[in-house]
PDB file of C-alpha atoms in Angstrom:
ATOM      1  CA  UNK A   1      68.864 111.300 283.133  1.00 66.00           C
ATOM      2  CA  UNK A   2      66.368 108.957 281.517  1.00 74.00           C
ATOM      3  CA  UNK A   3      66.444 111.085 278.369  1.00 78.00           C
ATOM      4  CA  UNK A   4      70.224 110.688 278.124  1.00 76.00           C
ATOM      5  CA  UNK A   5      69.927 106.912 278.611  1.00 69.00           C
ATOM      6  CA  UNK A   6      67.330 106.732 275.823  1.00 72.00           C
ATOM      7  CA  UNK A   7      69.557 108.804 273.550  1.00 76.00           C
ATOM      8  CA  UNK A   8      72.548 106.515 274.192  1.00 71.00           C
ATOM      9  CA  UNK A   9      70.387 103.450 273.546  1.00 71.00           C
ATOM     10  CA  UNK A  10      69.234 104.973 270.251  1.00 74.00           C
ATOM     11  CA  UNK A  11      72.809 105.847 269.225  1.00 74.00           C
ATOM     12  CA  UNK A  12      74.033 102.316 269.943  1.00 73.00           C
ATOM     13  CA  UNK A  13      71.469 100.759 267.647  1.00 74.00           C
ATOM     14  CA  UNK A  14      71.689 103.547 265.075  1.00 81.00           C
ATOM     15  CA  UNK A  15      75.416 102.859 264.679  1.00 80.00           C
ATOM     16  CA  UNK A  16      74.600  99.237 263.794  1.00 76.00           C
ATOM     17  CA  UNK A  17      72.073 100.304 261.188  1.00 78.00           C
ATOM     18  CA  UNK A  18      74.399 102.968 259.780  1.00 84.00           C
ATOM     19  CA  UNK A  19      77.401 100.656 259.370  1.00 81.00           C
ATOM     20  CA  UNK A  20      75.277  97.860 257.868  1.00 76.00           C
ATOM     21  CA  UNK A  21      73.726 100.426 255.516  1.00 79.00           C
ATOM     22  CA  UNK A  22      77.183 101.579 254.398  1.00 82.00           C
ATOM     23  CA  UNK A  23      78.200  98.012 253.611  1.00 76.00           C
ATOM     24  CA  UNK A  24      74.998  97.431 251.617  1.00 74.00           C
ATOM     25  CA  UNK A  25      75.474 100.732 249.780  1.00 77.00           C
ATOM     26  CA  UNK A  26      78.959  99.674 248.706  1.00 77.00           C
ATOM     27  CA  UNK A  27      77.848  96.309 247.329  1.00 71.00           C
ATOM     28  CA  UNK A  28      74.391  96.942 245.880  1.00 70.00           C
ATOM     29  CA  UNK A  29      74.921  98.739 242.594  1.00 70.00           C
ATOM     30  CA  UNK A  30      71.762  99.584 240.687  1.00 69.00           C
ATOM     31  CA  UNK A  31      73.161 102.491 238.696  1.00 77.00           C
ATOM     32  CA  UNK A  32      76.496 103.700 237.332  1.00 79.00           C
ATOM     33  CA  UNK A  33      79.367 103.256 239.744  1.00 79.00           C
ATOM     34  CA  UNK A  34      83.129 103.171 240.080  1.00 81.00           C
ATOM     35  CA  UNK A  35      85.066 101.079 242.536  1.00 82.00           C
ATOM     36  CA  UNK A  36      88.696 100.497 243.168  1.00 83.00           C
ATOM     37  CA  UNK A  37      91.265  98.837 245.288  1.00 83.00           C
ATOM     38  CA  UNK A  38      90.211 100.897 248.318  1.00 80.00           C
ATOM     39  CA  UNK A  39      87.160  98.627 248.675  1.00 80.00           C
ATOM     40  CA  UNK A  40      89.524  95.845 249.760  1.00 80.00           C
ATOM     41  CA  UNK A  41      90.415  97.935 252.809  1.00 86.00           C
ATOM     42  CA  UNK A  42      87.158  99.762 253.544  1.00 86.00           C
ATOM     43  CA  UNK A  43      84.778  96.785 253.641  1.00 80.00           C
ATOM     44  CA  UNK A  44      86.809  94.571 256.016  1.00 85.00           C
ATOM     45  CA  UNK A  45      87.327  97.603 258.271  1.00 88.00           C
ATOM     46  CA  UNK A  46      83.561  98.273 258.310  1.00 85.00           C
ATOM     47  CA  UNK A  47      82.834  94.584 258.944  1.00 81.00           C
ATOM     48  CA  UNK A  48      85.239  94.515 261.893  1.00 87.00           C
ATOM     49  CA  UNK A  49      83.622  97.643 263.351  1.00 86.00           C
ATOM     50  CA  UNK A  50      80.165  96.147 262.798  1.00 79.00           C
ATOM     51  CA  UNK A  51      81.041  92.845 264.479  1.00 81.00           C
ATOM     52  CA  UNK A  52      82.713  94.653 267.402  1.00 84.00           C
ATOM     53  CA  UNK A  53      79.625  96.835 267.738  1.00 82.00           C
ATOM     54  CA  UNK A  54      77.356  93.768 267.757  1.00 78.00           C
ATOM     55  CA  UNK A  55      79.551  91.997 270.324  1.00 80.00           C
ATOM     56  CA  UNK A  56      79.634  95.087 272.549  1.00 81.00           C
ATOM     57  CA  UNK A  57      75.857  95.423 272.451  1.00 77.00           C
ATOM     58  CA  UNK A  58      75.441  91.700 273.041  1.00 75.00           C
ATOM     59  CA  UNK A  59      77.707  91.722 276.123  1.00 78.00           C
ATOM     60  CA  UNK A  60      76.177  94.951 277.430  1.00 76.00           C
ATOM     61  CA  UNK A  61      72.624  93.603 277.123  1.00 73.00           C
ATOM     62  CA  UNK A  62      73.634  90.226 278.554  1.00 72.00           C
ATOM     63  CA  UNK A  63      74.890  91.758 281.802  1.00 75.00           C
ATOM     64  CA  UNK A  64      72.130  94.360 281.954  1.00 72.00           C
ATOM     65  CA  UNK A  65      69.407  91.713 281.664  1.00 68.00           C
ATOM     66  CA  UNK A  66      71.122  89.070 283.792  1.00 67.00           C
ATOM     67  CA  UNK A  67      68.046  88.456 285.912  1.00 65.00           C
ATOM     68  CA  UNK A  68      65.517  88.522 283.078  1.00 63.00           C
ATOM     69  CA  UNK A  69      66.485  85.427 281.067  1.00 62.00           C
ATOM     70  CA  UNK A  70      63.573  85.691 278.606  1.00 62.00           C
ATOM     71  CA  UNK A  71      64.552  89.195 277.491  1.00 62.00           C
ATOM     72  CA  UNK A  72      68.225  88.214 277.380  1.00 58.00           C
ATOM     73  CA  UNK A  73      67.513  85.237 275.109  1.00 63.00           C
ATOM     74  CA  UNK A  74      65.449  87.342 272.687  1.00 70.00           C
ATOM     75  CA  UNK A  75      68.169  89.966 272.413  1.00 65.00           C
ATOM     76  CA  UNK A  76      70.890  87.321 272.059  1.00 64.00           C
ATOM     77  CA  UNK A  77      68.967  85.625 269.263  1.00 72.00           C
ATOM     78  CA  UNK A  78      68.445  88.970 267.532  1.00 74.00           C
ATOM     79  CA  UNK A  79      72.157  89.818 267.581  1.00 69.00           C
ATOM     80  CA  UNK A  80      73.279  86.368 266.429  1.00 71.00           C
ATOM     81  CA  UNK A  81      70.736  86.282 263.581  1.00 76.00           C
ATOM     82  CA  UNK A  82      71.598  89.865 262.649  1.00 74.00           C
ATOM     83  CA  UNK A  83      75.289  89.008 262.445  1.00 72.00           C
ATOM     84  CA  UNK A  84      74.583  85.955 260.291  1.00 75.00           C
ATOM     85  CA  UNK A  85      72.345  88.013 257.996  1.00 77.00           C
ATOM     86  CA  UNK A  86      75.019  90.669 257.543  1.00 70.00           C
ATOM     87  CA  UNK A  87      77.649  88.035 256.780  1.00 70.00           C
ATOM     88  CA  UNK A  88      75.311  86.397 254.251  1.00 74.00           C
ATOM     89  CA  UNK A  89      74.761  89.770 252.579  1.00 70.00           C
ATOM     90  CA  UNK A  90      78.485  90.325 252.423  1.00 64.00           C
ATOM     91  CA  UNK A  91      79.405  86.961 250.926  1.00 66.00           C
ATOM     92  CA  UNK A  92      76.387  86.119 248.767  1.00 67.00           C
ATOM     93  CA  UNK A  93      74.547  89.352 248.112  1.00 60.00           C
ATOM     94  CA  UNK A  94      77.179  91.066 246.010  1.00 56.00           C
ATOM     95  CA  UNK A  95      76.612  88.799 242.995  1.00 58.00           C
ATOM     96  CA  UNK A  96      72.819  88.690 243.228  1.00 58.00           C
ATOM     97  CA  UNK A  97      72.179  91.382 240.621  1.00 53.00           C
ATOM     98  CA  UNK A  98      74.791  90.153 238.158  1.00 54.00           C
ATOM     99  CA  UNK A  99      73.544  86.550 238.225  1.00 57.00           C
ATOM    100  CA  UNK A 100      69.898  87.410 237.625  1.00 68.00           C
ATOM    101  CA  UNK A 101      70.478  88.336 233.955  1.00 76.00           C
ATOM    102  CA  UNK A 102      72.421  86.367 231.394  1.00 82.00           C
ATOM    103  CA  UNK A 103      74.771  88.132 228.988  1.00 85.00           C
ATOM    104  CA  UNK A 104      73.876  87.534 225.356  1.00 86.00           C
ATOM    105  CA  UNK A 105      76.978  89.214 223.920  1.00 87.00           C
ATOM    106  CA  UNK A 106      80.288  90.333 225.452  1.00 88.00           C
ATOM    107  CA  UNK A 107      82.731  92.401 223.461  1.00 87.00           C
ATOM    108  CA  UNK A 108      86.043  94.179 223.948  1.00 86.00           C
ATOM    109  CA  UNK A 109      86.934  97.456 222.286  1.00 83.00           C
ATOM    110  CA  UNK A 110      89.502  97.073 219.526  1.00 77.00           C
ATOM    111  CA  UNK A 111      91.005 100.407 220.538  1.00 77.00           C
ATOM    112  CA  UNK A 112      91.468  99.594 224.224  1.00 76.00           C
ATOM    113  CA  UNK A 113      91.494  96.124 225.838  1.00 71.00           C
ATOM    114  CA  UNK A 114      90.300  97.578 229.139  1.00 83.00           C
ATOM    115  CA  UNK A 115      86.874  98.561 227.747  1.00 85.00           C
ATOM    116  CA  UNK A 116      84.092  95.954 227.538  1.00 88.00           C
ATOM    117  CA  UNK A 117      80.493  96.157 226.355  1.00 88.00           C
ATOM    118  CA  UNK A 118      78.098  93.539 227.718  1.00 89.00           C
ATOM    119  CA  UNK A 119      74.572  93.115 226.356  1.00 90.00           C
ATOM    120  CA  UNK A 120      72.113  91.302 228.639  1.00 89.00           C
ATOM    121  CA  UNK A 121      68.971  89.352 227.793  1.00 87.00           C
ATOM    122  CA  UNK A 122      66.672  91.886 229.499  1.00 87.00           C
ATOM    123  CA  UNK A 123      67.780  94.621 227.040  1.00 89.00           C
ATOM    124  CA  UNK A 124      70.201  96.436 229.306  1.00 88.00           C
ATOM    125  CA  UNK A 125      73.905  96.905 228.743  1.00 89.00           C
ATOM    126  CA  UNK A 126      76.975  97.538 230.840  1.00 88.00           C
ATOM    127  CA  UNK A 127      79.983  99.450 229.607  1.00 86.00           C
ATOM    128  CA  UNK A 128      83.008  98.560 231.746  1.00 88.00           C
ATOM    129  CA  UNK A 129      86.179 100.598 231.779  1.00 86.00           C
ATOM    130  CA  UNK A 130      88.943  98.967 233.814  1.00 86.00           C
ATOM    131  CA  UNK A 131      92.411  99.980 234.834  1.00 82.00           C
ATOM    132  CA  UNK A 132      94.944  98.506 237.218  1.00 83.00           C
ATOM    133  CA  UNK A 133      93.345  99.906 240.366  1.00 84.00           C
ATOM    134  CA  UNK A 134      89.735 100.761 239.557  1.00 84.00           C
ATOM    135  CA  UNK A 135      86.762  99.929 237.356  1.00 86.00           C
ATOM    136  CA  UNK A 136      83.862 102.125 236.254  1.00 86.00           C
ATOM    137  CA  UNK A 137      80.606 100.623 235.046  1.00 86.00           C
ATOM    138  CA  UNK A 138      77.958 102.568 233.149  1.00 86.00           C
ATOM    139  CA  UNK A 139      74.552 100.970 232.675  1.00 87.00           C
ATOM    140  CA  UNK A 140      71.734 101.643 230.281  1.00 87.00           C
ATOM    141  CA  UNK A 141      69.046 100.171 228.047  1.00 90.00           C
ATOM    142  CA  UNK A 142      69.382  99.107 224.444  1.00 91.00           C
ATOM    143  CA  UNK A 143      66.992  98.072 221.725  1.00 91.00           C
ATOM    144  CA  UNK A 144      67.773  95.419 219.146  1.00 89.00           C
ATOM    145  CA  UNK A 145      66.160  95.511 215.704  1.00 89.00           C
ATOM    146  CA  UNK A 146      67.567  92.848 213.421  1.00 85.00           C
ATOM    147  CA  UNK A 147      71.329  93.266 213.406  1.00 85.00           C
ATOM    148  CA  UNK A 148      71.158  96.814 214.789  1.00 88.00           C
ATOM    149  CA  UNK A 149      71.699  97.777 218.426  1.00 88.00           C
ATOM    150  CA  UNK A 150      70.381 101.167 219.600  1.00 88.00           C
ATOM    151  CA  UNK A 151      71.942 102.405 222.840  1.00 86.00           C
ATOM    152  CA  UNK A 152      69.382 104.455 224.806  1.00 86.00           C
ATOM    153  CA  UNK A 153      71.900 106.357 226.975  1.00 80.00           C
ATOM    154  CA  UNK A 154      72.533 109.537 224.978  1.00 74.00           C
ATOM    155  CA  UNK A 155      74.669 111.036 227.779  1.00 74.00           C
ATOM    156  CA  UNK A 156      77.198 108.213 227.371  1.00 70.00           C
ATOM    157  CA  UNK A 157      77.408 108.848 223.657  1.00 62.00           C
ATOM    158  CA  UNK A 158      77.972 112.602 224.039  1.00 61.00           C
ATOM    159  CA  UNK A 159      79.744 113.182 227.343  1.00 58.00           C
ATOM    160  CA  UNK A 160      81.738 110.086 228.226  1.00 61.00           C
ATOM    161  CA  UNK A 161      85.496 109.816 227.783  1.00 65.00           C
ATOM    162  CA  UNK A 162      85.097 106.608 225.754  1.00 68.00           C
ATOM    163  CA  UNK A 163      84.124 107.171 222.138  1.00 70.00           C
ATOM    164  CA  UNK A 164      80.691 105.602 221.619  1.00 75.00           C
ATOM    165  CA  UNK A 165      78.034 105.660 218.964  1.00 78.00           C
ATOM    166  CA  UNK A 166      74.314 105.364 219.648  1.00 79.00           C
ATOM    167  CA  UNK A 167      73.750 102.856 216.821  1.00 83.00           C
ATOM    168  CA  UNK A 168      75.811  99.720 216.211  1.00 85.00           C
ATOM    169  CA  UNK A 169      75.306  96.781 213.884  1.00 84.00           C
ATOM    170  CA  UNK A 170      76.584  93.216 213.917  1.00 85.00           C
ATOM    171  CA  UNK A 171      78.660  91.747 211.121  1.00 81.00           C
ATOM    172  CA  UNK A 172      77.494  88.472 209.518  1.00 76.00           C
ATOM    173  CA  UNK A 173      78.775  86.081 212.187  1.00 81.00           C
ATOM    174  CA  UNK A 174      78.073  88.478 215.110  1.00 79.00           C
ATOM    175  CA  UNK A 175      81.741  88.602 216.068  1.00 83.00           C
ATOM    176  CA  UNK A 176      81.976  92.394 215.635  1.00 83.00           C
ATOM    177  CA  UNK A 177      79.708  95.187 216.824  1.00 82.00           C
ATOM    178  CA  UNK A 178      80.451  97.987 214.367  1.00 83.00           C
ATOM    179  CA  UNK A 179      79.453 101.636 214.923  1.00 84.00           C
ATOM    180  CA  UNK A 180      77.158 103.027 212.253  1.00 79.00           C
ATOM    181  CA  UNK A 181      78.769 106.471 212.280  1.00 74.00           C
ATOM    182  CA  UNK A 182      82.359 105.860 211.211  1.00 66.00           C
ATOM    183  CA  UNK A 183      83.206 109.565 210.861  1.00 59.00           C
ATOM    184  CA  UNK A 184      84.110 109.887 214.555  1.00 60.00           C
ATOM    185  CA  UNK A 185      86.719 107.107 214.392  1.00 61.00           C
ATOM    186  CA  UNK A 186      84.866 104.996 216.931  1.00 69.00           C
ATOM    187  CA  UNK A 187      86.384 101.556 217.203  1.00 72.00           C
ATOM    188  CA  UNK A 188      84.153  98.474 217.001  1.00 77.00           C
ATOM    189  CA  UNK A 189      83.722  95.931 219.771  1.00 81.00           C
ATOM    190  CA  UNK A 190      85.032  92.427 219.094  1.00 81.00           C
ATOM    191  CA  UNK A 191      83.321  89.414 220.662  1.00 83.00           C
ATOM    192  CA  UNK A 192      85.275  87.703 223.458  1.00 76.00           C
TER     193      UNK A 192
END
């Protein structure tokens, strides 16, 4: 019987960790990712489940430890601080990665207005492809030598549905990023 009680106790707290981990996984994007309109429905649903789970555990532990006020106060503080931390991650954590690096150049494809190339000051780039209901972002490193930009992601150049070149160069006023290999009919990126 004690083994079953320990298993239930573990499952209660594991569900909290699992749901919070899912929310963090959705918002922390360190690699290529795609997201769409479904995020508007999934994240609030997960947050509601997480808050209900925290409230259920809080009420359960409050009545279970009614006589032991010290233990009850520690658990109550843990749940309240945990809820505040999760809410802070939800509202403020999603822009943490994007705000840490400043874009040095942002351009839009002349072929398709829904494709952007952003070059950041730490020598990484983001290629954004947007549509009405989703956006895909591919990330990689680049190297700048004079007016030339060398994209280090060869898989994007070869296998991606957007036509890319691995070497681009700026025009005189840096308003266009022009592909070096013009044989493939790759359109340049125009500065926003």
